[in-house]
Amino acid sequence: MSNLGLQILYDLVNRDPDLLAERAYSPWTDMEALMREKGVPLFSLESRRPLAGFDLLGLSLSMELNYTNVLNLLDLAGLPLQYAERDDSHPLVMAGGTAAYNPEPMAPFIDLFVAGDGEEVLLELMRLYARMRQEVPLTSQGRVPKSDFLLEAVKVDGVYVPAHYRLEDAGSCLQPVPSMTGVPHTVRARRVATLGPSPVNPIVPFAELIHDRAMVEVQRGCTRGCRFCQAGIVYRPVRERPAEEVLENAIELVDNTGYDELSLVSLSTADYSGVETVVNALASQYEERRVKVSLPSLRVDSFSVKLAHALHDAYGGGLTFAPEAGTQRLRDVINKGVTQEDIEAAVEAAFAHGWTAVKLYFMIGLPSETDEDLDGIAKLAYRVRDIGRRYAGSRTQVKVSVGALVPKPHAPFQWCGQDSYERIREKLGRLQRGIRGPGLSVSWHDPRGSVLESALARGDRRTATVIHRAWRLGCRFDAWDEHFRFDLWREAFEAEGMDIHTVAERQFALEDPLPWDHISAGVRKRFLAREYQRALRGDLSPDCRLGKCTACGVRQSYGGC
């Protein structure tokens, strides 16, 4: 419910008097069991209308570990899972989100995918359906025939219709190619030129949410160029919301909802050009009302700390920074653009401004990583603690959080295989032994979840059979520790003739066709390959917002950046 992207789309659709959007979510397992026992189909929250009664169903594919929930939602709604099994009596099923940049693992279950920003294309598809209801003979249920609609939808920029493609064995993967004329070989992701209206009247639920706060998107996109980061590629180019609009939206949003926390959302809010103006104005506006203003993403520099200090009430006892790697050599490999001096200056500024706790986030399994790089994480943690003790004494807390690299499509590391599960465990053990003592702690994400995410993220159409089987075995809520069943996923892969570890660790050659080559994020594949090769040499690439264009292709794809 706290997903800002869904709030934006919900608001846009319902602003149009001729269109309607309602919401439905995955029920928890106890509720699911009751619904199945009582024969209650999944329904919308607003009108409690069964989902099967809507014209269109839109699904958010925000991460790969939600794939089995998608199948569960369709089944709870009483719909056949595969698009080939759904007829004209069923709603059309659409999907979008960052995981849709490789649609193939979910392609058999979805009628059409939207790649890129959804604001314009969703309205276009809904208006297309409304127009066709007036122009074509309808089914006995009053629906537009599915085949007629998909023939028109495939002409909409940013739309991928799996039924209009056949699969060819390209050696490295099964690759979709058009099966009829008029179908594009490559679907280019949609981009909105400017950020649309920010929702200022969102539904405030009775239940407390994980991110229970008001949100204003100040900027979309990032040009930092971190080579592991899919979001930094697929959300290019950078688009900013004017500072005066941010302030107006923020004030109206807080007044309408009563939230006591306001978050300025972007991939890197400290890079937003109007951040100082907005932060100072909001801090002054809400000082007496005790509304906290937070920045969800801070880069590793003292400027970010100063911003956080201006909003200190929102940060409590700690700040989070992401050096990502423990040595300068490896930070250069990933193009982090952060030096040891930057890190030390940032944490010193944090402790000097009164913070007593700092969280440091690192990734392991990065290309060319060595034991020396791992030991560098421990050394950096001890160095940060030493700096903190000069200001906070024994109250100093340094928390190290570690996650394994998950190579994602459309990022420079998309060709990389993931570290083996055994090697990841060895690295985590080395860090656990190396980071000990008062004021220090280390935690990590379950590496088995990272293995599954990697296996799904870069899969082709064959992965769909695994997802289907895993769901039939009982997999649900795979991103939740209490429900994650790695044993069932391993069984599903084996039953389909695959090994989950082999799939996750697979290394593609630069010349190999990739399962997602038919989807373009607007960035040239050769640019990604060049960045990957620069990574292996340890060469840095500049932030293009600072002046030098890196020729990624976005300017040519979208007419400016």
Coordinates of C-alpha atoms in Angstrom, one line a residue:
M1 CA 0.0 0.0 0.0
S2 CA 3.0 2.3 0.5
N3 CA 4.2 1.8 -3.0
L4 CA 4.4 5.3 -4.5
G5 CA 4.3 4.1 -8.0
L6 CA 1.0 2.4 -7.5
Q7 CA -0.3 5.5 -5.7
I8 CA 0.6 7.7 -8.7
L9 CA -1.2 5.4 -11.2
Y10 CA -4.2 5.0 -8.9
D11 CA -4.5 8.8 -8.6
L12 CA -4.0 9.4 -12.4
V13 CA -6.7 6.9 -13.4
N14 CA -9.3 8.1 -10.9
R15 CA -8.8 11.7 -11.9
D16 CA -10.5 10.8 -15.2
P17 CA -14.3 10.7 -14.8
D18 CA -14.6 7.9 -17.5
L19 CA -12.1 5.5 -15.9
L20 CA -11.9 3.6 -12.6
A21 CA -9.1 2.0 -10.7
E22 CA -9.5 -0.1 -7.5
R23 CA -7.0 -2.1 -5.5
A24 CA -6.4 -5.6 -4.4
Y25 CA -3.4 -7.2 -2.6
S26 CA -2.1 -10.6 -1.7
P27 CA -3.9 -11.8 1.4
W28 CA -1.7 -13.4 4.1
T29 CA -1.8 -17.2 4.3
D30 CA -4.4 -17.5 7.0
M31 CA -6.8 -15.2 5.0
E32 CA -6.0 -17.2 1.8
A33 CA -6.9 -20.5 3.6
L34 CA -10.3 -19.0 4.7
M35 CA -11.1 -17.6 1.3
R36 CA -10.4 -21.0 -0.3
E37 CA -12.4 -22.8 2.3
K38 CA -15.4 -20.5 1.9
G39 CA -15.1 -20.2 -1.8
V40 CA -14.6 -16.4 -1.7
P41 CA -12.8 -15.1 -4.8
L42 CA -10.3 -12.3 -4.5
F43 CA -12.0 -8.9 -4.5
S44 CA -11.2 -5.3 -4.7
L45 CA -10.9 -3.2 -1.5
E46 CA -13.0 -0.3 -2.7
S47 CA -16.2 -2.1 -3.9
R48 CA -15.5 -5.7 -2.9
R49 CA -16.2 -6.6 -6.5
P50 CA -14.5 -9.9 -7.6
L51 CA -11.4 -9.3 -9.7
A52 CA -12.8 -11.5 -12.5
G53 CA -15.5 -8.8 -13.1
F54 CA -13.0 -6.1 -14.1
D55 CA -12.0 -5.3 -17.7
L56 CA -8.3 -5.1 -17.0
L57 CA -6.0 -6.4 -14.2
G58 CA -2.7 -4.6 -13.6
L59 CA 0.0 -6.4 -11.7
S60 CA 3.1 -4.8 -10.2
L61 CA 6.3 -6.8 -10.8
S62 CA 8.6 -4.9 -8.4
M63 CA 10.8 -7.9 -7.6
E64 CA 11.4 -11.4 -8.7
L65 CA 10.6 -12.9 -5.3
N66 CA 7.0 -11.9 -5.8
Y67 CA 6.4 -14.1 -8.9
T68 CA 4.6 -16.9 -7.0
N69 CA 2.3 -14.3 -5.4
V70 CA 1.2 -13.2 -8.9
L71 CA 0.2 -16.8 -9.7
N72 CA -1.6 -17.0 -6.4
L73 CA -3.5 -13.8 -7.0
L74 CA -4.7 -15.0 -10.4
D75 CA -5.8 -18.3 -8.9
L76 CA -7.5 -16.7 -6.0
A77 CA -9.4 -14.5 -8.5
G78 CA -10.6 -17.7 -10.2
L79 CA -8.7 -17.1 -13.4
P80 CA -6.7 -19.6 -15.4
L81 CA -3.0 -18.9 -14.8
Q82 CA -1.7 -18.9 -18.4
Y83 CA -2.9 -16.4 -21.0
A84 CA -3.4 -19.2 -23.6
E85 CA -6.0 -20.7 -21.2
R86 CA -7.9 -17.4 -20.6
D87 CA -10.7 -16.7 -23.1
D88 CA -12.8 -13.6 -23.8
S89 CA -14.8 -14.1 -20.6
H90 CA -11.8 -13.2 -18.5
P91 CA -10.1 -9.9 -17.8
L92 CA -7.0 -8.9 -19.7
V93 CA -3.9 -9.3 -17.4
M94 CA -1.2 -6.6 -17.6
A95 CA 2.0 -6.2 -15.7
G96 CA 4.7 -3.6 -15.3
G97 CA 7.5 -2.6 -12.9
T98 CA 11.2 -3.0 -12.8
A99 CA 11.1 -6.8 -13.0
A100 CA 9.2 -6.5 -16.3
Y101 CA 12.4 -5.4 -18.0
N102 CA 12.9 -9.1 -18.4
P103 CA 9.4 -10.3 -18.9
E104 CA 10.2 -13.8 -20.1
P105 CA 10.0 -15.8 -16.8
M106 CA 6.4 -14.5 -16.4
A107 CA 5.5 -14.2 -20.1
P108 CA 3.1 -17.3 -20.2
F109 CA 1.0 -15.8 -17.4
I110 CA 0.6 -12.2 -18.7
D111 CA -1.4 -10.9 -21.7
L112 CA 0.7 -7.8 -22.0
F113 CA 3.6 -6.1 -20.3
V114 CA 4.4 -2.4 -20.0
A115 CA 8.1 -1.5 -20.0
G116 CA 9.1 1.8 -18.4
D117 CA 7.1 4.7 -16.9
G118 CA 3.5 3.7 -16.6
E119 CA 1.7 7.1 -16.3
E120 CA 1.0 7.7 -20.0
V121 CA 0.8 4.2 -21.3
L122 CA -1.7 3.0 -18.7
L123 CA -4.1 5.7 -19.6
E124 CA -3.6 5.0 -23.3
L125 CA -4.4 1.4 -22.9
M126 CA -7.5 2.1 -20.8
R127 CA -8.8 4.7 -23.3
L128 CA -8.0 2.2 -26.1
Y129 CA -10.2 -0.4 -24.4
A130 CA -13.0 2.2 -23.8
R131 CA -12.9 3.3 -27.4
M132 CA -13.0 -0.3 -28.7
R133 CA -16.0 -1.0 -26.6
Q134 CA -17.8 1.5 -28.8
E135 CA -16.3 0.3 -32.1
V136 CA -16.1 -3.5 -32.1
P137 CA -18.7 -6.3 -31.5
L138 CA -18.5 -7.2 -27.8
T139 CA -18.6 -10.6 -26.3
S140 CA -21.7 -11.9 -24.5
Q141 CA -20.1 -10.6 -21.2
G142 CA -19.8 -7.1 -22.7
R143 CA -16.0 -7.4 -23.1
V144 CA -13.8 -6.4 -26.0
P145 CA -12.5 -9.6 -27.6
K146 CA -9.0 -10.3 -26.3
S147 CA -7.4 -10.9 -29.7
D148 CA -8.8 -7.7 -31.1
F149 CA -7.5 -5.6 -28.2
L150 CA -4.0 -7.2 -28.2
L151 CA -3.7 -6.5 -32.0
E152 CA -4.1 -2.8 -31.2
A153 CA -2.2 -2.8 -27.9
V154 CA 0.9 -4.1 -29.5
K155 CA 1.1 -0.9 -31.5
V156 CA 1.4 1.2 -28.3
D157 CA 4.9 2.2 -27.5
G158 CA 6.3 0.4 -24.5
V159 CA 3.9 -2.6 -24.7
Y160 CA 5.1 -6.2 -25.1
V161 CA 2.5 -8.8 -26.0
P162 CA 4.0 -12.3 -25.6
A163 CA 1.3 -14.0 -27.7
H164 CA 2.6 -12.1 -30.8
Y165 CA 6.1 -13.5 -30.6
R166 CA 7.5 -17.0 -31.2
L167 CA 10.6 -18.4 -29.5
E168 CA 13.8 -19.2 -31.3
D169 CA 16.7 -21.1 -29.7
A170 CA 19.5 -18.6 -29.8
G171 CA 22.0 -20.9 -28.1
S172 CA 22.4 -18.9 -25.0
C173 CA 18.7 -18.6 -24.4
L174 CA 15.2 -18.8 -26.0
Q175 CA 14.7 -15.5 -27.7
P176 CA 11.3 -14.0 -28.7
V177 CA 10.9 -12.8 -32.3
P178 CA 7.8 -11.3 -33.9
S179 CA 5.4 -13.8 -35.3
M180 CA 3.5 -11.4 -37.5
T181 CA 4.0 -8.1 -39.4
G182 CA 3.6 -4.9 -37.5
V183 CA 5.0 -6.3 -34.3
P184 CA 8.2 -4.6 -33.2
H185 CA 11.4 -6.6 -32.9
T186 CA 12.4 -4.4 -29.9
V187 CA 10.0 -2.8 -27.4
R188 CA 11.4 0.5 -26.2
A189 CA 10.5 1.4 -22.6
R190 CA 8.3 4.4 -22.2
R191 CA 9.5 7.6 -20.5
V192 CA 7.5 10.5 -19.4
A193 CA 9.2 13.8 -20.3
T194 CA 8.2 15.5 -17.0
L195 CA 6.9 14.1 -13.7
G196 CA 3.1 14.3 -13.6
P197 CA 1.0 15.4 -10.7
S198 CA 2.0 14.1 -7.3
P199 CA -0.9 12.4 -5.4
V200 CA -2.0 14.7 -2.6
N201 CA -5.2 12.9 -1.5
P202 CA -4.0 9.3 -1.1
I203 CA -6.1 6.8 0.8
V204 CA -4.9 6.6 4.4
P205 CA -5.5 3.0 5.7
F206 CA -6.6 2.1 9.2
A207 CA -3.7 -0.4 9.5
E208 CA -0.2 0.9 10.1
L209 CA 2.0 0.3 7.0
I210 CA 5.7 -0.6 6.8
H211 CA 6.4 2.9 5.3
D212 CA 3.7 4.8 7.0
R213 CA 4.3 8.3 5.8
A214 CA 3.5 10.9 3.2
M215 CA 5.7 10.8 0.0
V216 CA 6.6 13.3 -2.7
E217 CA 8.8 12.1 -5.6
V218 CA 11.3 15.0 -6.1
Q219 CA 13.3 13.3 -8.9
R220 CA 13.3 10.2 -11.1
G221 CA 16.5 8.7 -12.5
C222 CA 20.1 8.7 -11.5
T223 CA 23.4 9.3 -13.4
R224 CA 25.9 8.1 -10.9
G225 CA 26.6 5.1 -13.0
C226 CA 27.0 2.4 -10.4
R227 CA 27.6 -0.7 -12.5
F228 CA 25.6 -3.1 -10.3
C229 CA 22.5 -0.9 -10.3
Q230 CA 19.6 -1.7 -12.6
A231 CA 17.5 1.3 -11.4
G232 CA 20.3 3.7 -12.4
I233 CA 19.9 2.5 -16.0
V234 CA 16.2 1.9 -16.5
Y235 CA 15.1 5.2 -14.9
R236 CA 17.3 7.4 -17.1
P237 CA 17.2 10.3 -18.0
V238 CA 17.0 12.3 -14.8
R239 CA 13.8 14.3 -14.4
E240 CA 13.2 16.8 -11.6
R241 CA 10.1 18.2 -10.0
P242 CA 10.4 22.0 -9.5
A243 CA 11.1 23.0 -5.9
E244 CA 8.1 25.2 -5.6
E245 CA 5.9 22.3 -6.8
V246 CA 7.5 19.9 -4.3
L247 CA 6.8 22.4 -1.5
E248 CA 3.2 22.9 -2.6
N249 CA 2.6 19.2 -2.9
A250 CA 4.2 18.4 0.4
I251 CA 2.2 20.9 2.4
E252 CA -1.1 19.9 0.8
L253 CA -0.3 16.2 1.3
V254 CA 0.5 16.5 5.0
D255 CA -2.6 18.7 5.5
N256 CA -4.8 16.2 3.8
T257 CA -3.5 13.0 5.4
G258 CA -2.4 14.0 8.9
Y259 CA 0.9 12.0 8.5
D260 CA 3.6 13.1 10.9
E261 CA 6.4 12.1 8.5
L262 CA 7.1 13.3 5.0
S263 CA 9.6 11.6 2.7
L264 CA 11.3 13.2 -0.3
V265 CA 11.6 10.2 -2.6
S266 CA 14.2 9.5 -5.4
L267 CA 17.0 7.2 -6.1
S268 CA 19.5 9.8 -4.7
T269 CA 17.6 12.7 -3.1
A270 CA 20.8 14.5 -2.2
D271 CA 21.5 14.9 -5.9
Y272 CA 18.2 16.8 -6.4
S273 CA 19.2 20.3 -7.4
G274 CA 16.5 21.9 -5.2
V275 CA 17.2 19.8 -2.1
E276 CA 18.6 22.6 0.1
T277 CA 15.7 25.0 -0.8
V278 CA 13.1 22.3 -0.1
V279 CA 14.7 20.9 3.1
N280 CA 15.1 24.4 4.7
A281 CA 11.6 25.5 3.8
L282 CA 10.0 22.3 5.1
A283 CA 12.1 22.2 8.2
S284 CA 10.9 25.7 9.0
Q285 CA 7.3 24.9 8.0
Y286 CA 7.0 21.9 10.2
E287 CA 9.3 22.8 13.2
E288 CA 6.3 23.6 15.5
R289 CA 4.0 20.8 14.1
R290 CA 6.7 18.2 14.7
V291 CA 6.3 16.7 11.3
K292 CA 9.5 14.8 10.4
V293 CA 11.0 15.3 6.9
S294 CA 13.2 12.4 5.8
L295 CA 15.5 11.7 2.8
P296 CA 15.4 8.0 2.1
S297 CA 18.7 7.8 0.2
L298 CA 21.9 9.6 1.2
R299 CA 25.2 9.5 -0.7
V300 CA 28.5 9.1 1.2
D301 CA 29.5 12.7 1.7
S302 CA 29.4 15.4 4.3
F303 CA 26.8 17.4 2.3
S304 CA 24.3 14.6 2.9
V305 CA 25.1 14.6 6.6
K306 CA 24.4 18.3 6.8
L307 CA 21.1 17.7 5.1
A308 CA 20.3 15.0 7.6
H309 CA 21.3 17.3 10.4
A310 CA 18.8 19.9 9.3
L311 CA 16.2 17.1 9.6
H312 CA 17.7 15.4 12.6
D313 CA 14.3 14.5 14.2
A314 CA 13.6 12.1 11.3
Y315 CA 16.8 10.1 11.7
G316 CA 16.8 9.2 15.4
G317 CA 20.0 7.6 16.5
G318 CA 21.6 6.6 13.2
L319 CA 22.5 7.3 9.6
T320 CA 23.0 4.7 6.8
F321 CA 25.7 5.0 4.2
A322 CA 26.6 2.6 1.4
P323 CA 30.3 2.4 0.5
E324 CA 29.3 -0.9 -1.2
A325 CA 32.9 -2.2 -1.2
G326 CA 35.7 -2.3 1.3
T327 CA 38.7 -1.2 -0.8
Q328 CA 39.2 1.7 -3.2
R329 CA 40.1 -0.8 -6.0
L330 CA 36.8 -2.5 -5.8
R331 CA 34.8 0.8 -5.4
D332 CA 36.4 1.8 -8.7
V333 CA 35.4 -1.5 -10.3
I334 CA 31.7 -0.8 -9.5
N335 CA 32.1 2.9 -10.4
K336 CA 30.9 4.0 -6.9
G337 CA 32.8 7.3 -7.1
V338 CA 33.5 7.4 -3.4
T339 CA 37.0 7.5 -1.8
Q340 CA 38.2 6.5 1.6
E341 CA 38.4 10.2 2.4
D342 CA 34.8 10.8 1.4
I343 CA 33.6 8.0 3.7
E344 CA 35.7 9.1 6.7
A345 CA 34.6 12.7 6.2
A346 CA 30.9 11.7 6.1
V347 CA 31.0 9.6 9.2
E348 CA 33.1 12.1 11.1
A349 CA 30.5 14.8 10.2
A350 CA 27.7 12.5 11.4
F351 CA 29.3 11.8 14.7
A352 CA 30.3 15.4 15.1
H353 CA 26.7 16.5 14.6
G354 CA 25.5 14.2 17.4
W355 CA 24.8 10.9 15.9
T356 CA 25.9 7.8 17.9
A357 CA 25.1 5.1 15.3
V358 CA 26.1 4.6 11.7
K359 CA 25.1 1.7 9.5
L360 CA 27.3 0.8 6.6
Y361 CA 25.9 -1.3 3.7
F362 CA 28.2 -3.5 1.5
M363 CA 27.8 -6.0 -1.3
I364 CA 29.9 -9.1 -1.7
G365 CA 30.3 -11.2 -4.8
L366 CA 31.3 -8.3 -6.9
P367 CA 33.4 -9.0 -10.1
S368 CA 37.1 -9.4 -9.3
E369 CA 36.5 -9.4 -5.5
T370 CA 39.3 -10.9 -3.4
D371 CA 39.9 -11.7 0.3
E372 CA 41.7 -8.4 0.6
D373 CA 38.5 -6.6 -0.5
L374 CA 36.6 -8.5 2.2
D375 CA 39.1 -7.7 4.8
G376 CA 38.8 -4.1 3.7
I377 CA 35.2 -4.1 4.9
A378 CA 36.3 -5.1 8.4
K379 CA 39.1 -2.5 8.4
L380 CA 36.6 0.2 7.4
A381 CA 34.2 -0.8 10.1
Y382 CA 36.9 -0.5 12.7
R383 CA 38.1 2.8 11.3
V384 CA 34.5 4.2 11.5
R385 CA 34.1 3.0 15.1
D386 CA 37.4 4.7 16.0
I387 CA 36.2 8.0 14.5
G388 CA 32.9 7.6 16.3
R389 CA 34.5 7.0 19.7
R390 CA 36.2 10.4 19.5
Y391 CA 32.8 12.0 19.7
A392 CA 30.4 9.5 21.2
G393 CA 32.7 7.3 23.3
S394 CA 31.4 3.9 24.3
R395 CA 27.9 4.8 22.9
T396 CA 29.3 4.5 19.3
Q397 CA 27.5 1.8 17.3
V398 CA 28.7 0.7 13.8
K399 CA 26.4 -1.8 12.1
V400 CA 27.6 -3.5 9.0
S401 CA 24.9 -4.9 6.7
V402 CA 26.0 -7.2 3.8
G403 CA 24.1 -8.5 0.7
A404 CA 25.2 -10.6 -2.2
L405 CA 25.3 -9.2 -5.7
V406 CA 22.3 -10.1 -7.7
P407 CA 23.2 -9.4 -11.4
K408 CA 20.2 -7.8 -13.1
P409 CA 19.2 -7.2 -16.7
H410 CA 20.0 -3.9 -18.3
A411 CA 22.9 -3.2 -15.9
P412 CA 26.6 -3.4 -16.8
F413 CA 26.9 -6.5 -14.6
Q414 CA 24.1 -8.3 -16.5
W415 CA 26.6 -10.7 -18.0
C416 CA 28.1 -11.8 -14.7
G417 CA 27.3 -15.0 -12.9
Q418 CA 26.5 -14.8 -9.2
D419 CA 29.1 -16.1 -6.7
S420 CA 28.4 -19.7 -5.7
Y421 CA 26.3 -20.2 -2.6
E422 CA 29.3 -22.0 -0.9
R423 CA 31.6 -19.0 -1.7
I424 CA 29.0 -16.5 -0.4
R425 CA 28.8 -18.4 2.8
E426 CA 32.6 -18.5 3.1
K427 CA 32.8 -14.8 2.6
L428 CA 30.1 -14.1 5.2
G429 CA 31.9 -16.3 7.7
R430 CA 35.1 -14.4 7.1
L431 CA 33.3 -11.1 7.7
Q432 CA 31.7 -12.5 10.9
R433 CA 35.1 -13.5 12.2
G434 CA 36.7 -10.2 11.2
I435 CA 34.1 -7.8 12.6
R436 CA 33.9 -8.3 16.3
G437 CA 34.1 -6.3 19.5
P438 CA 32.2 -3.6 21.4
G439 CA 30.2 -1.2 19.2
L440 CA 30.4 -3.5 16.1
S441 CA 27.9 -5.8 14.6
V442 CA 27.4 -7.5 11.2
S443 CA 24.2 -8.8 9.6
W444 CA 23.4 -10.2 6.2
H445 CA 20.5 -11.2 4.0
D446 CA 19.8 -14.9 3.5
P447 CA 22.1 -15.8 0.6
R448 CA 19.7 -18.5 -0.6
G449 CA 17.2 -15.7 -1.4
S450 CA 19.8 -14.0 -3.5
V451 CA 20.5 -17.3 -5.3
L452 CA 16.8 -17.6 -6.2
E453 CA 16.6 -13.9 -7.2
S454 CA 19.6 -14.3 -9.5
A455 CA 18.2 -17.5 -11.1
L456 CA 14.8 -15.8 -11.8
A457 CA 16.1 -12.4 -12.8
R458 CA 18.1 -13.6 -15.8
G459 CA 15.9 -16.5 -16.9
D460 CA 14.2 -17.0 -20.2
R461 CA 10.8 -18.5 -21.0
R462 CA 11.8 -21.9 -19.6
T463 CA 11.9 -20.4 -16.1
A464 CA 8.1 -20.0 -16.2
T465 CA 7.6 -23.7 -15.8
V466 CA 9.8 -23.6 -12.7
I467 CA 7.8 -20.7 -11.2
H468 CA 4.5 -22.6 -11.9
R469 CA 5.8 -25.7 -10.3
A470 CA 7.1 -23.9 -7.3
W471 CA 3.7 -22.3 -6.7
R472 CA 2.0 -25.7 -7.0
L473 CA 4.5 -27.0 -4.4
G474 CA 3.3 -24.3 -2.0
C475 CA 5.7 -21.3 -2.5
R476 CA 4.2 -18.0 -1.4
F477 CA 5.6 -14.8 -0.1
D478 CA 9.2 -15.8 -1.0
A479 CA 10.6 -12.4 0.0
W480 CA 9.3 -13.1 3.6
D481 CA 11.7 -15.1 5.7
E482 CA 9.0 -17.0 7.5
H483 CA 7.6 -18.3 4.2
F484 CA 10.7 -18.7 2.1
R485 CA 11.2 -22.4 1.1
F486 CA 14.5 -22.8 -0.7
D487 CA 14.1 -26.6 -0.7
L488 CA 10.9 -26.3 -2.7
W489 CA 12.4 -24.0 -5.2
R490 CA 15.4 -26.4 -5.6
E491 CA 12.9 -29.2 -6.1
A492 CA 11.0 -27.2 -8.7
F493 CA 14.2 -26.4 -10.7
E494 CA 15.3 -30.1 -10.6
A495 CA 11.9 -31.3 -11.7
E496 CA 12.2 -29.1 -14.8
G497 CA 15.7 -30.4 -15.6
M498 CA 17.6 -27.4 -14.2
D499 CA 19.9 -26.8 -11.2
I500 CA 19.2 -23.5 -9.4
H501 CA 22.8 -22.9 -8.6
T502 CA 24.0 -23.5 -12.2
V503 CA 21.3 -21.1 -13.4
A504 CA 22.2 -18.4 -10.8
E505 CA 26.0 -18.7 -11.5
R506 CA 25.7 -18.7 -15.3
Q507 CA 28.2 -16.3 -17.0
F508 CA 27.0 -14.9 -20.4
A509 CA 29.6 -13.9 -23.0
L510 CA 29.4 -10.4 -24.3
E511 CA 28.4 -11.6 -27.8
D512 CA 25.6 -13.9 -26.4
P513 CA 22.0 -13.1 -27.1
L514 CA 20.3 -12.3 -23.8
P515 CA 16.7 -13.3 -22.9
W516 CA 15.7 -9.7 -22.5
D517 CA 17.3 -8.3 -25.7
H518 CA 13.8 -7.6 -27.2
I519 CA 13.2 -5.0 -24.4
S520 CA 15.2 -1.7 -24.6
A521 CA 15.6 0.5 -21.6
G522 CA 16.8 3.3 -24.0
V523 CA 20.4 2.6 -23.2
R524 CA 22.6 0.9 -25.8
K525 CA 23.8 -2.6 -25.1
R526 CA 27.2 -1.7 -26.3
F527 CA 27.4 1.0 -23.7
L528 CA 26.6 -1.5 -21.0
A529 CA 29.3 -3.8 -22.5
R530 CA 31.8 -1.0 -22.5
E531 CA 31.0 -0.2 -18.8
Y532 CA 31.5 -3.9 -18.0
Q533 CA 34.9 -3.9 -19.6
R534 CA 35.9 -0.7 -17.9
A535 CA 34.8 -2.3 -14.6
L536 CA 37.2 -5.3 -15.2
R537 CA 40.0 -2.7 -15.8
G538 CA 39.0 -0.7 -12.7
D539 CA 38.4 2.4 -14.8
L540 CA 36.0 5.1 -13.5
S541 CA 33.3 6.7 -15.7
P542 CA 32.1 10.2 -14.9
D543 CA 28.6 11.3 -13.7
C544 CA 27.2 12.7 -17.0
R545 CA 25.2 15.4 -15.0
L546 CA 28.6 17.0 -14.2
G547 CA 29.3 17.8 -17.8
K548 CA 30.7 14.9 -19.9
C549 CA 28.2 12.7 -21.8
T550 CA 29.0 9.0 -21.5
A551 CA 27.1 8.2 -24.8
C552 CA 24.7 5.7 -23.1
G553 CA 22.1 6.2 -25.8
V554 CA 19.3 7.9 -23.7
R555 CA 19.6 11.2 -25.5
Q556 CA 19.1 9.5 -28.9
S557 CA 16.2 7.3 -27.5
Y558 CA 14.2 10.0 -25.8
G559 CA 15.4 13.2 -27.4
G560 CA 17.3 14.7 -24.5
C561 CA 18.7 14.1 -21.0

